[in-house]
JSON list of C-alpha atoms in Angstrom, two decimals:
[
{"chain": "I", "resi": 169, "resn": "UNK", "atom": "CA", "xyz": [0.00, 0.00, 0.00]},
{"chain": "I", "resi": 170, "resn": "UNK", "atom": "CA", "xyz": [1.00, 3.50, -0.91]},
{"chain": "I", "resi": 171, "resn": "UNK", "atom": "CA", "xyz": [0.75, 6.07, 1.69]},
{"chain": "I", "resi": 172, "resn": "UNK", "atom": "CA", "xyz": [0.68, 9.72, -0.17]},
{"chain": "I", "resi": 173, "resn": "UNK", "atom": "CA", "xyz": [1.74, 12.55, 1.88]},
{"chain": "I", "resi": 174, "resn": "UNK", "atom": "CA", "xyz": [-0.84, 15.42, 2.14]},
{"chain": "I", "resi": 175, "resn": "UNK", "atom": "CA", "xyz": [2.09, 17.98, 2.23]},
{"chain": "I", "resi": 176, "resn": "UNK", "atom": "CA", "xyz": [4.81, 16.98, 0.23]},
{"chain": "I", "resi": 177, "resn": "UNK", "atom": "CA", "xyz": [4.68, 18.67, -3.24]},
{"chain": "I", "resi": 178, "resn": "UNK", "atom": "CA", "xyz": [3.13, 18.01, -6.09]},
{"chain": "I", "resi": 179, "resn": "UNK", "atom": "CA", "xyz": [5.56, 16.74, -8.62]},
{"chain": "I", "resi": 180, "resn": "UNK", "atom": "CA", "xyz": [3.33, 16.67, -11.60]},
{"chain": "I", "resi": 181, "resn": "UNK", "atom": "CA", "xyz": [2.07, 20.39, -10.76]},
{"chain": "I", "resi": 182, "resn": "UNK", "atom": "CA", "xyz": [5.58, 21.86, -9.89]},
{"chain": "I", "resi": 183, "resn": "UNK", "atom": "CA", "xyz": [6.89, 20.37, -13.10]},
{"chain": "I", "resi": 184, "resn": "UNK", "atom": "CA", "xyz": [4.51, 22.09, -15.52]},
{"chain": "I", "resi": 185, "resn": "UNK", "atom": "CA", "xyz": [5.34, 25.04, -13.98]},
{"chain": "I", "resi": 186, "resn": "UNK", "atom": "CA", "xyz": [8.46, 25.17, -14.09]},
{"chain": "I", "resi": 187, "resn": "UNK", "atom": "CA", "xyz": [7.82, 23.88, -18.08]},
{"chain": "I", "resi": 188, "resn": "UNK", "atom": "CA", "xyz": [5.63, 26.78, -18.48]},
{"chain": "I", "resi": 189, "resn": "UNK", "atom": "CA", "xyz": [7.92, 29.18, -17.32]},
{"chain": "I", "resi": 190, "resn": "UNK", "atom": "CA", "xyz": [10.45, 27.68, -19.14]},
{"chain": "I", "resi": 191, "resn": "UNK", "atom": "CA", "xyz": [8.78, 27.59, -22.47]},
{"chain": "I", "resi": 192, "resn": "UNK", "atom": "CA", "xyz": [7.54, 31.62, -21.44]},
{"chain": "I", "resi": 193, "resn": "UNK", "atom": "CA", "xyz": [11.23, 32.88, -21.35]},
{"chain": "I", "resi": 194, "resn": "UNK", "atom": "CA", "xyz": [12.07, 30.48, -24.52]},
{"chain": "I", "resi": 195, "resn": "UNK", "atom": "CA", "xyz": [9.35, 32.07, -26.15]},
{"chain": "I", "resi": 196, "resn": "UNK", "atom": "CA", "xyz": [10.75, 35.44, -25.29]},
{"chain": "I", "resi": 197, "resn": "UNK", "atom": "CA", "xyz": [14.26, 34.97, -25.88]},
{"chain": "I", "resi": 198, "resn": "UNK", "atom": "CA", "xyz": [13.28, 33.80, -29.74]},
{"chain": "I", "resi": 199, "resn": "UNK", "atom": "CA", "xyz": [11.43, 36.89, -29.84]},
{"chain": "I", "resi": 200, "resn": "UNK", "atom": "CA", "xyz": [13.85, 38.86, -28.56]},
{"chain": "I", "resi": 201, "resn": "UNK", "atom": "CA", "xyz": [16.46, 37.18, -31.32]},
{"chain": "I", "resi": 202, "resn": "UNK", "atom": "CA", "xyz": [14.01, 37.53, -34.18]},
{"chain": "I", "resi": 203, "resn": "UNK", "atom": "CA", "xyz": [13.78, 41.42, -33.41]},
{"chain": "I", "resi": 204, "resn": "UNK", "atom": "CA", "xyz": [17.66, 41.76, -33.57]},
{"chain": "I", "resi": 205, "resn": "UNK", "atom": "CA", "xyz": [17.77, 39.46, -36.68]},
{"chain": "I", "resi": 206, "resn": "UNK", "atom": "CA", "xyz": [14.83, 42.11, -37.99]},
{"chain": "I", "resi": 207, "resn": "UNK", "atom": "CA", "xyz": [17.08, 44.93, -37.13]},
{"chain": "I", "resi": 208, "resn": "UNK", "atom": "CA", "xyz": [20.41, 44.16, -38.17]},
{"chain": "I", "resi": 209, "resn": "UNK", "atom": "CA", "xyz": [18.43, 42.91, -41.52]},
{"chain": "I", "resi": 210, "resn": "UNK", "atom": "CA", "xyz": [17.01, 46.23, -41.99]},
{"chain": "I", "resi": 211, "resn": "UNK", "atom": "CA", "xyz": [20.32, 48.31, -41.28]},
{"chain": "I", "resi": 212, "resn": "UNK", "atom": "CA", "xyz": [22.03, 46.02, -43.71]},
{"chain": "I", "resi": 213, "resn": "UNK", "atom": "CA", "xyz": [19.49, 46.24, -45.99]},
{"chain": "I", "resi": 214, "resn": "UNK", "atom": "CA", "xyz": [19.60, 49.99, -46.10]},
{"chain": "I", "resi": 215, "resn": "UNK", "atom": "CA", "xyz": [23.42, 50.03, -46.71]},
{"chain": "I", "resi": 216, "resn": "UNK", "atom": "CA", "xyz": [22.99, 48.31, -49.19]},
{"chain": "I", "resi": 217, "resn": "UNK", "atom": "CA", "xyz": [20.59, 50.16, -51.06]},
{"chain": "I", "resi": 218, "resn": "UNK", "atom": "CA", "xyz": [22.46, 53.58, -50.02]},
{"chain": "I", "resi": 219, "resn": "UNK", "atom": "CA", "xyz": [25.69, 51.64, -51.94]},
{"chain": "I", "resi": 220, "resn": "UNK", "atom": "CA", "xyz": [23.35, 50.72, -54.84]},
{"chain": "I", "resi": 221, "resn": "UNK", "atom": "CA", "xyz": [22.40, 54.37, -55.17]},
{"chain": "I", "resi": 222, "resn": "UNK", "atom": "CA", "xyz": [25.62, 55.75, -54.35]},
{"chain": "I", "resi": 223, "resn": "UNK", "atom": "CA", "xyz": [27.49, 53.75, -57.44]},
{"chain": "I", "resi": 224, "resn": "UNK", "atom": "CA", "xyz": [24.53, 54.38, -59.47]},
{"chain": "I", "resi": 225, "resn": "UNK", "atom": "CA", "xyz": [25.41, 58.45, -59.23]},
{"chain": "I", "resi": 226, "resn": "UNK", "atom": "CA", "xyz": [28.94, 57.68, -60.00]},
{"chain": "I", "resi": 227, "resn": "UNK", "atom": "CA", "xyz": [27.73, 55.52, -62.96]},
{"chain": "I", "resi": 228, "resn": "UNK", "atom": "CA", "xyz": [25.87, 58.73, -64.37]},
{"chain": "I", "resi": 229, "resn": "UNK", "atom": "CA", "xyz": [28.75, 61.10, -63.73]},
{"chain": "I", "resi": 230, "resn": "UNK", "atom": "CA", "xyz": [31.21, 58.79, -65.83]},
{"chain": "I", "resi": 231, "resn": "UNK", "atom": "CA", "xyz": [28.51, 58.60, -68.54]},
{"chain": "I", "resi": 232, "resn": "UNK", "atom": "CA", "xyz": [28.55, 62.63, -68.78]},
{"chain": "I", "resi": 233, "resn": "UNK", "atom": "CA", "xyz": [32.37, 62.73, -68.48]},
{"chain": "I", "resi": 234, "resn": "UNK", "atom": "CA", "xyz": [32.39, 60.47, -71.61]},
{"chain": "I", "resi": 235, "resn": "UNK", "atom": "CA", "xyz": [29.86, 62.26, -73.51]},
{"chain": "I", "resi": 236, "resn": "UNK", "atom": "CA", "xyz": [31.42, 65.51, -72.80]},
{"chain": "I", "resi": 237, "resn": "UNK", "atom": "CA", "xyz": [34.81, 63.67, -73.84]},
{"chain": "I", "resi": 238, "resn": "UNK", "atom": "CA", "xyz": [33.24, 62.67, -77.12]},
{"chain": "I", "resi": 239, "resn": "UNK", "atom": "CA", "xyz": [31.98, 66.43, -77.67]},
{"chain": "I", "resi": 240, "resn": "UNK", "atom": "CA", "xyz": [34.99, 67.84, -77.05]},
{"chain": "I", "resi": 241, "resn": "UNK", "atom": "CA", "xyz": [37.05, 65.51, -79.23]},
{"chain": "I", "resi": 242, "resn": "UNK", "atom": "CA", "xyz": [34.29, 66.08, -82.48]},
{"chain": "I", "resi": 243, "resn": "UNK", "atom": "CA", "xyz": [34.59, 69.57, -81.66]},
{"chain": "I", "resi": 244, "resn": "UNK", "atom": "CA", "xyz": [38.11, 69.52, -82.14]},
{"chain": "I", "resi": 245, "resn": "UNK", "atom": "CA", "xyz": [39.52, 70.10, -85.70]},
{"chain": "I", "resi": 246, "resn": "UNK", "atom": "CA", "xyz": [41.03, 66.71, -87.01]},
{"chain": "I", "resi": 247, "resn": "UNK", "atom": "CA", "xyz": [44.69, 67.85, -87.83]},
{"chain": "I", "resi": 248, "resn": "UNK", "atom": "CA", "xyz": [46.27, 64.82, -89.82]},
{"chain": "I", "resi": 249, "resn": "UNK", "atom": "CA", "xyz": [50.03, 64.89, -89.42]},
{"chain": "I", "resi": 250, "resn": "UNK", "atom": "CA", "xyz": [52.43, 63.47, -91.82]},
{"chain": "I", "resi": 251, "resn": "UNK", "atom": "CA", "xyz": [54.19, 60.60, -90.24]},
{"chain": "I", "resi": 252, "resn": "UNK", "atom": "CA", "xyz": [57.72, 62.04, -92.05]},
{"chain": "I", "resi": 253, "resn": "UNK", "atom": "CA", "xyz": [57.33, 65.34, -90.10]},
{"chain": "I", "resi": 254, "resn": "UNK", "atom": "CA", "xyz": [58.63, 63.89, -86.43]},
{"chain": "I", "resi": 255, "resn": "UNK", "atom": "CA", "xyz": [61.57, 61.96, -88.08]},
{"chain": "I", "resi": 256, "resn": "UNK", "atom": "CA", "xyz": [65.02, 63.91, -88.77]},
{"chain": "I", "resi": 257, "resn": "UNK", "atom": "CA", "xyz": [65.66, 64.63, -92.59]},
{"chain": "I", "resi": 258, "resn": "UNK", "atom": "CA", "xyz": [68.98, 63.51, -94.09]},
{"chain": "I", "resi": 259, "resn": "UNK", "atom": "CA", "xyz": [69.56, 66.46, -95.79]},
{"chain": "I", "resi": 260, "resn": "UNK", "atom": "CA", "xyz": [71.69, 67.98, -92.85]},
{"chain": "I", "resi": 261, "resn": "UNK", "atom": "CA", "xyz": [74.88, 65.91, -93.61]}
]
Protein backbone atom coordinates (compact mmCIF):
# COMPACT_ATOMS: atom_id res chain seq x y z
CA UNK A 1 0.00 0.00 0.00
CA UNK A 2 1.00 3.50 -0.91
CA UNK A 3 0.75 6.07 1.69
CA UNK A 4 0.68 9.72 -0.17
CA UNK A 5 1.74 12.55 1.88
CA UNK A 6 -0.84 15.42 2.14
CA UNK A 7 2.09 17.98 2.23
CA UNK A 8 4.81 16.98 0.23
CA UNK A 9 4.68 18.67 -3.24
CA UNK A 10 3.13 18.01 -6.09
CA UNK A 11 5.56 16.74 -8.62
CA UNK A 12 3.33 16.67 -11.60
CA UNK A 13 2.07 20.39 -10.76
CA UNK A 14 5.58 21.86 -9.89
CA UNK A 15 6.89 20.37 -13.10
CA UNK A 16 4.51 22.09 -15.52
CA UNK A 17 5.34 25.04 -13.98
CA UNK A 18 8.46 25.17 -14.09
CA UNK A 19 7.82 23.88 -18.08
CA UNK A 20 5.63 26.78 -18.48
CA UNK A 21 7.92 29.18 -17.32
CA UNK A 22 10.45 27.68 -19.14
CA UNK A 23 8.78 27.59 -22.47
CA UNK A 24 7.54 31.62 -21.44
CA UNK A 25 11.23 32.88 -21.35
CA UNK A 26 12.07 30.48 -24.52
CA UNK A 27 9.35 32.07 -26.15
CA UNK A 28 10.75 35.44 -25.29
CA UNK A 29 14.26 34.97 -25.88
CA UNK A 30 13.28 33.80 -29.74
CA UNK A 31 11.43 36.89 -29.84
CA UNK A 32 13.85 38.86 -28.56
CA UNK A 33 16.46 37.18 -31.32
CA UNK A 34 14.01 37.53 -34.18
CA UNK A 35 13.78 41.42 -33.41
CA UNK A 36 17.66 41.76 -33.57
CA UNK A 37 17.77 39.46 -36.68
CA UNK A 38 14.83 42.11 -37.99
CA UNK A 39 17.08 44.93 -37.13
CA UNK A 40 20.41 44.16 -38.17
CA UNK A 41 18.43 42.91 -41.52
CA UNK A 42 17.01 46.23 -41.99
CA UNK A 43 20.32 48.31 -41.28
CA UNK A 44 22.03 46.02 -43.71
CA UNK A 45 19.49 46.24 -45.99
CA UNK A 46 19.60 49.99 -46.10
CA UNK A 47 23.42 50.03 -46.71
CA UNK A 48 22.99 48.31 -49.19
CA UNK A 49 20.59 50.16 -51.06
CA UNK A 50 22.46 53.58 -50.02
CA UNK A 51 25.69 51.64 -51.94
CA UNK A 52 23.35 50.72 -54.84
CA UNK A 53 22.40 54.37 -55.17
CA UNK A 54 25.62 55.75 -54.35
CA UNK A 55 27.49 53.75 -57.44
CA UNK A 56 24.53 54.38 -59.47
CA UNK A 57 25.41 58.45 -59.23
CA UNK A 58 28.94 57.68 -60.00
CA UNK A 59 27.73 55.52 -62.96
CA UNK A 60 25.87 58.73 -64.37
CA UNK A 61 28.75 61.10 -63.73
CA UNK A 62 31.21 58.79 -65.83
CA UNK A 63 28.51 58.60 -68.54
CA UNK A 64 28.55 62.63 -68.78
CA UNK A 65 32.37 62.73 -68.48
CA UNK A 66 32.39 60.47 -71.61
CA UNK A 67 29.86 62.26 -73.51
CA UNK A 68 31.42 65.51 -72.80
CA UNK A 69 34.81 63.67 -73.84
CA UNK A 70 33.24 62.67 -77.12
CA UNK A 71 31.98 66.43 -77.67
CA UNK A 72 34.99 67.84 -77.05
CA UNK A 73 37.05 65.51 -79.23
CA UNK A 74 34.29 66.08 -82.48
CA UNK A 75 34.59 69.57 -81.66
CA UNK A 76 38.11 69.52 -82.14
CA UNK A 77 39.52 70.10 -85.70
CA UNK A 78 41.03 66.71 -87.01
CA UNK A 79 44.69 67.85 -87.83
CA UNK A 80 46.27 64.82 -89.82
CA UNK A 81 50.03 64.89 -89.42
CA UNK A 82 52.43 63.47 -91.82
CA UNK A 83 54.19 60.60 -90.24
CA UNK A 84 57.72 62.04 -92.05
CA UNK A 85 57.33 65.34 -90.10
CA UNK A 86 58.63 63.89 -86.43
CA UNK A 87 61.57 61.96 -88.08
CA UNK A 88 65.02 63.91 -88.77
CA UNK A 89 65.66 64.63 -92.59
CA UNK A 90 68.98 63.51 -94.09
CA UNK A 91 69.56 66.46 -95.79
CA UNK A 92 71.69 67.98 -92.85
CA UNK A 93 74.88 65.91 -93.61
Amino acid sequence: MASTNPVAPKTGDHESEGSVQSTADMTAFVQNLLVQMQNRFQAMSEGIVAKIDEMGSKIDELEKSIIDLKAEMDAEPTVKSDPEEGKPSDESS
